[in-house]
């Protein structure tokens, strides 16, 4: 990683070297910082005040990091201890905002990379939200509802003191869906004696949640792909699409791909992927993954023309558009080459940092339209901001109004990234565009608010 930095001014190189020295065991965090620092060089050239004002030194250091013990008792009466995290990265544009992830892979490096990306993603939406992320190494998979509830209650018993509608507003992420958000919100309400709707997003629509929030990340990623194609006078109509994952993002990316005339042909989980040339049956996928919480092979077992491929990722399947929607670093350089060889035209990241740096370089080098997660998956957090607006004004917008707003936000996000890439001499490079447009907004606000 350090080699590519030699082209940069010494001040930027030093910032990255300090990040590596200070955070030696955090490869994902280093990867996320590296990607941003490399791509914003033209912004720094044009705005020396950002370098002089110490924006870089400050932005790579979270405003606050919280780590805490989460003890709970399982159904067998045994004591379990997990670790909880909340990294409050930047509140310069608004209250801290970002999801909670419950997954055994969660550690400080993962939470910090996600929190760092969230700053720029949220800035790009233009909605006045800061950046944060949190979670735990707790694995909800295979746990009873009662165990999940006890875990969530213990988690919130510590985290509540750091939250609030004007302070920090969490939401879901991997492993944190409607069930977990309900338990977390309930415990916050009990401890604080406040029904503070605006302190959490992704709530049930019956108790303050927003229409389309569940669908928003997946829908948004497909809208983003549509915008990228539109620039080249193409549409999604008739295209084959591969999607990885089978959680919230993947399910609704598949759903929207169908609605826009494409055929989504894959879905996956950590055990392997399914390919269905008839197109993925969304209802069956939801039944298997959401209702039964079963493995993805179950889907193939119930569909005549579907095939389960054990232990592999879906990138070997020939498609026109790929939407990685599972997790970080799930699409590497050889996956990218397989996609390119099969003629892929566009990749839109539904997950956070799913493509490795080698994959991004290969895709962009081959002229594939590449929408990085910071832009392509911003629909989720953007709709969270719509939920906060509705909570603050005690309004409820209809599904169709909310979807229209989401679509127009995704167009704005696309256009902001496209325009910034052009302005900085990297036309068509959405990585440079998204990072530059997000960074500019944050950096101007940091300068205006002084050294804090
Ligand atoms: N976890 C989602 C993301 O990565 C959503 C965050 C939110 O809605 O606050 O952006």
Short mmCIF file of C-alpha atoms and ligand atoms in Angstrom, two decimals:
data_model
loop_
_atom_site.label_atom_id
_atom_site.label_comp_id
_atom_site.label_asym_id
_atom_site.label_seq_id
_atom_site.Cartn_x
_atom_site.Cartn_y
_atom_site.Cartn_z
CA UNK A 1 0.00 0.00 0.00
CA UNK A 2 2.74 2.42 0.92
CA UNK A 3 4.25 2.37 -2.62
CA UNK A 4 1.34 4.14 -4.28
CA UNK A 5 1.69 6.91 -1.72
CA UNK A 6 5.14 7.94 -2.89
CA UNK A 7 3.46 9.93 -5.66
CA UNK A 8 1.77 12.07 -3.02
CA UNK A 9 2.99 15.18 -1.26
CA UNK A 10 5.08 14.40 1.82
CA UNK A 11 2.38 15.78 4.15
CA UNK A 12 -0.19 13.24 2.93
CA UNK A 13 2.31 10.41 3.07
CA UNK A 14 3.10 11.29 6.65
CA UNK A 15 -0.57 11.22 7.57
CA UNK A 16 -0.91 7.70 6.21
CA UNK A 17 2.29 6.55 7.88
CA UNK A 18 0.99 7.87 11.18
CA UNK A 19 -2.29 6.01 10.64
CA UNK A 20 -0.37 2.77 10.07
CA UNK A 21 1.89 3.35 13.08
CA UNK A 22 -1.01 4.28 15.38
CA UNK A 23 -3.36 1.54 14.19
CA UNK A 24 -0.97 -1.32 13.39
CA UNK A 25 -3.46 -4.17 13.68
CA UNK A 26 -6.23 -2.58 11.64
CA UNK A 27 -5.82 -3.60 7.98
CA UNK A 28 -9.38 -2.75 6.93
CA UNK A 29 -9.16 0.70 8.50
CA UNK A 30 -5.81 1.31 6.80
CA UNK A 31 -7.29 0.15 3.48
CA UNK A 32 -10.22 2.55 3.75
CA UNK A 33 -8.00 5.52 4.69
CA UNK A 34 -5.53 4.69 1.93
CA UNK A 35 -8.25 4.63 -0.70
CA UNK A 36 -9.50 8.07 0.29
CA UNK A 37 -6.06 9.70 0.64
CA UNK A 38 -4.91 8.45 -2.75
CA UNK A 39 -8.02 9.61 -4.56
CA UNK A 40 -8.32 13.12 -3.09
CA UNK A 41 -4.87 14.31 -4.24
CA UNK A 42 -6.40 16.68 -6.85
CA UNK A 43 -8.67 18.21 -4.17
CA UNK A 44 -5.68 18.90 -1.94
CA UNK A 45 -3.77 20.46 -4.84
CA UNK A 46 -6.60 22.85 -5.46
CA UNK A 47 -7.29 23.61 -1.80
CA UNK A 48 -3.98 24.00 0.04
CA UNK A 49 -5.97 25.39 2.96
CA UNK A 50 -7.19 21.83 3.67
CA UNK A 51 -3.59 20.65 4.12
CA UNK A 52 -2.55 23.77 6.07
CA UNK A 53 -5.64 23.48 8.29
CA UNK A 54 -4.67 19.95 9.35
CA UNK A 55 -7.87 18.44 7.94
CA UNK A 56 -6.20 15.13 7.08
CA UNK A 57 -4.52 14.66 10.46
CA UNK A 58 -7.85 15.30 12.16
CA UNK A 59 -10.19 13.38 9.90
CA UNK A 60 -8.35 10.06 10.27
CA UNK A 61 -8.72 10.17 14.05
CA UNK A 62 -12.23 9.40 15.37
CA UNK A 63 -13.73 12.09 17.57
CA UNK A 64 -14.56 9.35 20.10
CA UNK A 65 -14.27 5.55 20.34
CA UNK A 66 -16.34 3.56 22.77
CA UNK A 67 -15.64 -0.10 23.62
CA UNK A 68 -17.57 -1.95 26.26
CA UNK A 69 -18.36 -5.30 27.84
CA UNK A 70 -21.67 -6.92 26.90
CA UNK A 71 -22.48 -9.72 29.37
CA UNK A 72 -25.63 -11.80 28.93
CA UNK A 73 -26.98 -15.23 29.85
CA UNK A 74 -27.81 -17.78 27.13
CA UNK A 75 -30.78 -20.18 27.11
CA UNK A 76 -28.69 -22.88 28.82
CA UNK A 77 -28.00 -20.52 31.72
CA UNK A 78 -24.36 -19.96 30.75
CA UNK A 79 -22.77 -16.54 30.98
CA UNK A 80 -21.60 -15.07 27.67
CA UNK A 81 -19.44 -12.00 27.19
CA UNK A 82 -19.21 -10.07 23.93
CA UNK A 83 -17.51 -6.83 23.06
CA UNK A 84 -19.50 -3.77 22.00
CA UNK A 85 -18.24 -0.85 19.92
CA UNK A 86 -19.33 2.58 18.78
CA UNK A 87 -16.86 4.70 16.87
CA UNK A 88 -18.11 8.28 16.61
CA UNK A 89 -15.98 9.48 13.75
CA UNK A 90 -17.22 12.91 12.75
CA UNK A 91 -20.10 15.16 13.81
CA UNK A 92 -19.05 18.18 11.79
CA UNK A 93 -22.01 17.92 9.38
CA UNK A 94 -24.62 16.62 11.83
CA UNK A 95 -25.24 14.10 14.61
CA UNK A 96 -23.23 10.90 14.33
CA UNK A 97 -25.07 8.53 12.00
CA UNK A 98 -24.36 4.97 10.92
CA UNK A 99 -25.39 1.41 11.54
CA UNK A 100 -24.67 -1.30 14.09
CA UNK A 101 -23.24 -4.60 12.85
CA UNK A 102 -23.58 -7.84 14.83
CA UNK A 103 -21.25 -10.44 13.31
CA UNK A 104 -18.43 -12.59 14.68
CA UNK A 105 -15.93 -10.81 12.38
CA UNK A 106 -16.56 -7.44 14.03
CA UNK A 107 -13.48 -5.87 15.61
CA UNK A 108 -12.15 -2.34 16.02
CA UNK A 109 -10.58 -2.31 12.55
CA UNK A 110 -13.87 -3.21 10.86
CA UNK A 111 -15.89 -0.69 12.87
CA UNK A 112 -13.35 2.06 12.16
CA UNK A 113 -13.23 1.38 8.42
CA UNK A 114 -17.01 1.47 8.29
CA UNK A 115 -17.18 4.63 10.41
CA UNK A 116 -14.57 6.36 8.27
CA UNK A 117 -16.40 5.53 5.02
CA UNK A 118 -19.66 6.65 6.60
CA UNK A 119 -18.34 10.22 6.99
CA UNK A 120 -17.96 10.68 3.24
CA UNK A 121 -21.01 8.66 2.26
CA UNK A 122 -23.21 10.69 4.57
CA UNK A 123 -21.65 13.96 3.36
CA UNK A 124 -22.38 12.93 -0.21
CA UNK A 125 -26.11 12.60 0.55
CA UNK A 126 -26.14 16.31 1.48
CA UNK A 127 -28.49 15.63 4.39
CA UNK A 128 -26.66 16.98 7.43
CA UNK A 129 -25.54 13.74 9.08
CA UNK A 130 -22.16 12.93 10.64
CA UNK A 131 -20.38 9.59 10.45
CA UNK A 132 -20.24 6.70 12.93
CA UNK A 133 -20.45 2.93 13.12
CA UNK A 134 -20.78 0.37 15.86
CA UNK A 135 -21.62 -3.19 16.64
CA UNK A 136 -20.44 -6.30 18.35
CA UNK A 137 -18.79 -9.65 17.70
CA UNK A 138 -22.08 -11.25 18.79
CA UNK A 139 -23.48 -13.72 16.24
CA UNK A 140 -27.30 -13.70 16.12
CA UNK A 141 -27.20 -16.73 13.81
CA UNK A 142 -28.66 -19.78 15.56
CA UNK A 143 -29.64 -17.80 18.66
CA UNK A 144 -33.21 -17.85 19.97
CA UNK A 145 -35.28 -14.65 20.01
CA UNK A 146 -34.94 -14.57 23.79
CA UNK A 147 -31.14 -14.74 23.58
CA UNK A 148 -31.06 -11.99 20.95
CA UNK A 149 -33.31 -9.87 23.18
CA UNK A 150 -31.12 -10.33 26.26
CA UNK A 151 -28.02 -9.52 24.25
CA UNK A 152 -29.61 -6.37 22.77
CA UNK A 153 -30.78 -5.23 26.21
CA UNK A 154 -27.29 -5.63 27.67
CA UNK A 155 -25.72 -3.88 24.67
CA UNK A 156 -28.07 -0.91 24.96
CA UNK A 157 -27.67 -0.72 28.76
CA UNK A 158 -24.22 0.67 28.07
CA UNK A 159 -24.60 2.36 24.69
CA UNK A 160 -27.70 4.44 25.59
CA UNK A 161 -25.64 7.10 27.40
CA UNK A 162 -23.84 7.94 24.15
CA UNK A 163 -26.95 8.22 21.94
CA UNK A 164 -29.70 10.74 21.27
CA UNK A 165 -31.46 12.38 18.36
CA UNK A 166 -29.01 15.31 18.35
CA UNK A 167 -25.98 13.25 19.39
CA UNK A 168 -25.76 9.86 17.73
CA UNK A 169 -28.42 7.98 15.78
CA UNK A 170 -27.68 4.30 15.02
CA UNK A 171 -29.46 2.03 12.54
CA UNK A 172 -29.08 -1.53 11.29
CA UNK A 173 -26.32 -3.20 9.31
CA UNK A 174 -25.30 -6.87 8.92
CA UNK A 175 -27.02 -8.92 11.66
CA UNK A 176 -29.12 -6.00 12.88
CA UNK A 177 -32.60 -5.98 11.33
CA UNK A 178 -36.14 -5.26 12.46
CA UNK A 179 -36.00 -7.71 15.39
CA UNK A 180 -32.75 -6.34 16.86
CA UNK A 181 -33.73 -2.70 16.30
CA UNK A 182 -36.99 -3.33 18.17
CA UNK A 183 -35.21 -4.78 21.20
CA UNK A 184 -32.54 -2.06 21.18
CA UNK A 185 -35.09 0.75 20.92
CA UNK A 186 -37.26 -0.81 23.64
CA UNK A 187 -34.36 -0.92 26.09
CA UNK A 188 -33.38 2.69 25.31
CA UNK A 189 -36.96 3.79 25.93
CA UNK A 190 -37.11 1.93 29.23
CA UNK A 191 -33.78 3.21 30.59
CA UNK A 192 -34.27 6.84 29.56
CA UNK A 193 -38.06 7.01 30.03
CA UNK A 194 -38.23 8.79 26.67
CA UNK A 195 -39.95 7.67 23.48
CA UNK A 196 -37.34 9.49 21.43
CA UNK A 197 -38.19 8.41 17.89
CA UNK A 198 -35.28 10.26 16.33
CA UNK A 199 -32.58 8.35 18.25
CA UNK A 200 -32.71 5.26 16.00
CA UNK A 201 -33.61 4.67 12.37
CA UNK A 202 -34.89 1.54 10.70
CA UNK A 203 -37.70 1.36 13.27
CA UNK A 204 -40.89 -0.58 12.52
CA UNK A 205 -43.29 1.49 10.40
CA UNK A 206 -45.94 1.13 13.14
CA UNK A 207 -43.75 2.92 15.70
CA UNK A 208 -41.94 5.73 13.93
CA UNK A 209 -40.13 3.92 11.12
CA UNK A 210 -40.07 5.25 7.57
CA UNK A 211 -41.55 3.62 4.51
CA UNK A 212 -38.88 2.31 2.10
CA UNK A 213 -36.10 2.28 4.76
CA UNK A 214 -35.98 -1.53 4.60
CA UNK A 215 -35.72 -1.54 0.82
CA UNK A 216 -33.60 1.60 0.48
CA UNK A 217 -30.01 0.32 0.28
CA UNK A 218 -30.76 -2.37 -2.31
CA UNK A 219 -33.13 -0.16 -4.31
CA UNK A 220 -30.60 2.67 -4.16
CA UNK A 221 -27.75 0.52 -5.49
CA UNK A 222 -29.85 -0.44 -8.51
CA UNK A 223 -30.88 3.19 -9.08
CA UNK A 224 -27.20 4.08 -8.99
CA UNK A 225 -26.35 1.42 -11.57
CA UNK A 226 -29.20 2.77 -13.70
CA UNK A 227 -27.77 6.31 -13.50
CA UNK A 228 -24.29 5.13 -14.52
CA UNK A 229 -25.73 3.26 -17.49
CA UNK A 230 -27.93 6.20 -18.44
CA UNK A 231 -24.85 8.39 -19.02
CA UNK A 232 -23.91 5.85 -21.70
CA UNK A 233 -27.43 5.81 -23.10
CA UNK A 234 -28.16 2.32 -21.83
CA UNK A 235 -30.80 1.02 -19.47
CA UNK A 236 -31.13 -2.03 -17.25
CA UNK A 237 -33.87 -3.44 -19.44
CA UNK A 238 -33.00 -6.97 -20.56
CA UNK A 239 -29.67 -7.14 -18.70
CA UNK A 240 -28.48 -10.05 -16.55
CA UNK A 241 -27.48 -9.05 -13.04
CA UNK A 242 -25.52 -10.92 -10.37
CA UNK A 243 -26.03 -10.06 -6.73
CA UNK A 244 -24.06 -11.46 -3.81
CA UNK A 245 -25.47 -11.81 -0.31
CA UNK A 246 -29.01 -12.66 0.74
CA UNK A 247 -29.66 -10.10 3.45
CA UNK A 248 -31.59 -6.91 3.26
CA UNK A 249 -29.42 -5.19 0.67
CA UNK A 250 -29.27 -8.19 -1.67
CA UNK A 251 -32.98 -9.05 -1.45
CA UNK A 252 -34.11 -5.55 -2.40
CA UNK A 253 -31.42 -5.11 -5.06
CA UNK A 254 -32.84 -8.26 -6.66
CA UNK A 255 -36.38 -6.96 -6.24
CA UNK A 256 -35.60 -3.60 -7.90
CA UNK A 257 -33.55 -5.20 -10.70
CA UNK A 258 -36.69 -7.18 -11.65
CA UNK A 259 -38.86 -4.06 -11.50
CA UNK A 260 -36.52 -2.24 -13.89
CA UNK A 261 -36.66 -5.02 -16.48
CA UNK A 262 -33.40 -6.83 -15.65
CA UNK A 263 -32.98 -10.48 -14.67
CA UNK A 264 -31.16 -11.03 -11.36
CA UNK A 265 -29.66 -14.51 -11.50
CA UNK A 266 -27.61 -15.03 -8.31
CA UNK A 267 -27.69 -14.74 -4.51
CA UNK A 268 -25.25 -16.06 -1.92
CA UNK A 269 -24.33 -16.55 1.71
CA UNK A 270 -21.14 -17.61 3.46
CA UNK A 271 -21.69 -21.24 2.36
CA UNK A 272 -21.77 -20.58 -1.41
CA UNK A 273 -24.04 -19.14 -4.09
CA UNK A 274 -27.10 -20.05 -6.12
CA UNK A 275 -27.53 -19.35 -9.81
CA UNK A 276 -31.02 -19.38 -11.25
CA UNK A 277 -31.27 -18.74 -14.99
CA UNK A 278 -35.02 -18.17 -14.67
CA UNK A 279 -34.19 -15.26 -12.38
CA UNK A 280 -34.17 -15.28 -8.58
CA UNK A 281 -37.59 -15.82 -7.00
CA UNK A 282 -37.64 -13.03 -4.40
CA UNK A 283 -40.49 -14.53 -2.37
CA UNK A 284 -38.71 -17.87 -2.06
CA UNK A 285 -35.40 -16.19 -1.19
CA UNK A 286 -37.12 -14.20 1.58
CA UNK A 287 -38.87 -17.32 2.84
CA UNK A 288 -35.57 -19.24 3.07
CA UNK A 289 -33.37 -16.46 4.47
CA UNK A 290 -35.75 -14.27 6.51
CA UNK A 291 -38.44 -16.68 7.72
CA UNK A 292 -36.52 -19.94 8.02
CA UNK A 293 -33.06 -18.37 8.52
CA UNK A 294 -31.75 -21.38 6.52
CA UNK A 295 -28.71 -21.79 4.23
CA UNK A 296 -28.90 -20.60 0.63
CA UNK A 297 -28.67 -24.20 -0.70
CA UNK A 298 -32.28 -24.55 0.51
CA UNK A 299 -33.30 -22.09 -2.23
CA UNK A 300 -31.75 -24.26 -4.96
CA UNK A 301 -33.39 -27.37 -3.50
CA UNK A 302 -36.82 -25.82 -4.12
CA UNK A 303 -36.29 -24.29 -7.60
CA UNK A 304 -36.14 -26.61 -10.62
CA UNK A 305 -33.57 -24.64 -12.65
CA UNK A 306 -31.44 -23.30 -9.82
CA UNK A 307 -28.06 -24.68 -8.90
CA UNK A 308 -26.13 -24.34 -5.62
CA UNK A 309 -22.37 -23.87 -5.96
CA UNK A 310 -20.65 -24.85 -2.75
CA UNK A 311 -17.99 -22.59 -1.22
CA UNK A 312 -17.72 -20.21 -4.20
CA UNK A 313 -18.69 -16.62 -5.00
CA UNK A 314 -21.05 -15.64 -7.82
CA UNK A 315 -18.55 -13.58 -9.86
CA UNK A 316 -17.81 -16.47 -12.24
CA UNK A 317 -21.39 -16.28 -13.59
CA UNK A 318 -21.61 -14.28 -16.88
CA UNK A 319 -23.60 -11.07 -16.33
CA UNK A 320 -23.90 -7.49 -17.60
CA UNK A 321 -24.12 -5.87 -14.16
CA UNK A 322 -22.79 -7.01 -10.77
CA UNK A 323 -24.02 -5.73 -7.40
CA UNK A 324 -21.83 -7.04 -4.57
CA UNK A 325 -24.09 -6.80 -1.51
CA UNK A 326 -22.58 -9.17 1.06
CA UNK A 327 -19.54 -7.81 2.91
CA UNK A 328 -16.08 -6.21 2.72
CA UNK A 329 -13.41 -7.60 0.37
CA UNK A 330 -15.73 -10.20 -1.19
CA UNK A 331 -14.72 -9.41 -4.78
CA UNK A 332 -10.99 -9.66 -5.46
CA UNK A 333 -8.86 -9.08 -8.52
CA UNK A 334 -9.37 -12.57 -9.98
CA UNK A 335 -13.14 -12.23 -9.48
CA UNK A 336 -12.96 -8.89 -11.28
CA UNK A 337 -11.05 -10.52 -14.16
CA UNK A 338 -13.72 -13.22 -14.44
CA UNK A 339 -16.43 -10.55 -14.61
CA UNK A 340 -14.47 -8.57 -17.22
CA UNK A 341 -13.80 -11.68 -19.36
CA UNK A 342 -17.53 -12.36 -19.34
CA UNK A 343 -18.30 -8.83 -20.54
CA UNK A 344 -19.58 -7.06 -17.41
CA UNK A 345 -20.50 -3.42 -18.08
CA UNK A 346 -21.19 -2.02 -14.63
CA UNK A 347 -20.50 -2.84 -10.98
CA UNK A 348 -22.42 -1.01 -8.23
CA UNK A 349 -21.40 -1.77 -4.65
CA UNK A 350 -24.37 -2.48 -2.38
CA UNK A 351 -22.09 -3.49 0.51
CA UNK A 352 -19.36 -1.41 2.14
CA UNK A 353 -15.93 -1.86 0.48
CA UNK A 354 -16.80 -5.25 -1.11
CA UNK A 355 -14.17 -4.85 -3.86
CA UNK A 356 -10.48 -5.10 -3.02
CA UNK A 357 -8.16 -2.34 -4.33
CA UNK A 358 -6.88 -4.81 -6.99
CA UNK A 359 -10.44 -5.49 -8.15
CA UNK A 360 -11.27 -1.79 -8.40
CA UNK A 361 -8.11 -1.13 -10.44
CA UNK A 362 -8.87 -4.05 -12.77
CA UNK A 363 -12.49 -3.02 -13.34
CA UNK A 364 -11.67 0.64 -13.94
CA UNK A 365 -8.71 -0.34 -16.14
CA UNK A 366 -11.05 -2.39 -18.32
CA UNK A 367 -13.46 0.51 -18.69
CA UNK A 368 -16.20 -1.05 -16.53
CA UNK A 369 -18.50 1.52 -14.90
CA UNK A 370 -17.67 1.24 -11.19
CA UNK A 371 -19.92 2.75 -8.50
CA UNK A 372 -18.16 2.60 -5.11
CA UNK A 373 -20.21 1.81 -2.00
CA UNK A 374 -19.86 5.31 -0.59
CA UNK A 375 -22.04 6.49 -3.46
CA UNK A 376 -23.91 3.40 -4.65
CA UNK A 377 -25.12 2.22 -1.22
CA UNK A 378 -25.87 5.68 0.19
CA UNK A 379 -29.62 5.11 -0.28
CA UNK A 380 -29.92 3.34 3.07
CA UNK A 381 -28.49 6.08 5.20
CA UNK A 382 -30.17 8.73 3.03
CA UNK A 383 -33.55 7.16 3.78
CA UNK A 384 -32.55 7.07 7.46
CA UNK A 385 -32.18 10.83 7.22
CA UNK A 386 -35.68 10.96 5.70
CA UNK A 387 -36.88 8.93 8.71
CA UNK A 388 -35.26 11.49 11.05
CA UNK A 389 -37.04 14.32 9.20
CA UNK A 390 -40.39 12.58 9.51
CA UNK A 391 -39.82 11.89 13.21
CA UNK A 392 -38.86 15.52 13.88
CA UNK A 393 -41.94 16.87 12.10
CA UNK A 394 -44.31 14.07 13.19
CA UNK A 395 -45.18 13.30 9.60
CA UNK A 396 -45.48 10.06 7.67
CA UNK A 397 -44.76 9.97 4.00
CA UNK A 398 -46.25 7.33 1.72
CA UNK A 399 -44.25 4.51 0.15
CA UNK A 400 -44.42 6.05 -3.31
CA UNK A 401 -43.41 9.55 -2.08
CA UNK A 402 -40.52 8.08 -0.14
CA UNK A 403 -39.36 5.99 -3.08
CA UNK A 404 -39.51 9.02 -5.33
CA UNK A 405 -37.36 10.94 -2.84
CA UNK A 406 -34.88 8.05 -2.67
CA UNK A 407 -34.60 7.93 -6.43
CA UNK A 408 -33.96 11.63 -6.68
CA UNK A 409 -31.34 11.47 -3.87
CA UNK A 410 -29.53 8.65 -5.72
CA UNK A 411 -29.51 10.76 -8.86
CA UNK A 412 -28.07 13.68 -6.88
CA UNK A 413 -25.43 11.41 -5.31
CA UNK A 414 -24.53 10.08 -8.74
CA UNK A 415 -24.38 13.56 -10.27
CA UNK A 416 -22.27 14.96 -7.39
CA UNK A 417 -19.73 12.15 -7.82
CA UNK A 418 -19.78 12.41 -11.62
CA UNK A 419 -19.39 16.18 -11.57
CA UNK A 420 -16.54 16.15 -9.01
CA UNK A 421 -14.64 13.51 -11.00
CA UNK A 422 -14.92 15.70 -14.08
CA UNK A 423 -13.94 18.88 -12.25
CA UNK A 424 -10.79 17.27 -10.86
CA UNK A 425 -9.72 15.87 -14.24
CA UNK A 426 -10.75 12.23 -13.63
CA UNK A 427 -13.89 12.07 -15.78
CA UNK A 428 -15.89 8.88 -15.28
CA UNK A 429 -13.94 7.82 -12.16
CA UNK A 430 -16.64 7.53 -9.51
CA UNK A 431 -14.09 6.61 -6.81
CA UNK A 432 -12.29 9.92 -7.19
CA UNK A 433 -15.63 11.66 -7.65
CA UNK A 434 -17.38 10.25 -4.58
CA UNK A 435 -14.38 10.69 -2.30
CA UNK A 436 -13.69 14.21 -3.54
CA UNK A 437 -17.26 15.43 -3.35
CA UNK A 438 -17.76 13.95 0.15
CA UNK A 439 -14.38 15.13 1.41
CA UNK A 440 -14.86 18.70 0.15
CA UNK A 441 -18.07 19.09 2.10
CA UNK A 442 -16.55 17.76 5.31
CA UNK A 443 -13.30 19.71 4.94
CA UNK A 444 -15.02 23.07 4.35
CA UNK A 445 -17.16 22.52 7.46
CA UNK A 446 -14.13 21.54 9.55
CA UNK A 447 -12.26 24.66 8.54
CA UNK A 448 -15.28 26.83 9.30
CA UNK A 449 -15.76 25.30 12.76
CA UNK A 450 -12.14 25.76 13.89
CA UNK A 451 -9.69 23.41 15.56
CA UNK A 452 -11.86 21.11 17.64
N1 LIG B 1 -25.57 0.53 7.73
C1 LIG B 1 -26.02 1.32 6.63
C2 LIG B 1 -24.82 1.92 5.91
O1 LIG B 1 -23.81 1.28 5.82
C3 LIG B 1 -27.07 2.33 7.04
C4 LIG B 1 -26.68 3.29 8.12
C5 LIG B 1 -27.83 4.16 8.61
O2 LIG B 1 -28.93 4.09 8.10
O3 LIG B 1 -27.56 4.93 9.55
O4 LIG B 1 -24.85 3.00 5.39
#
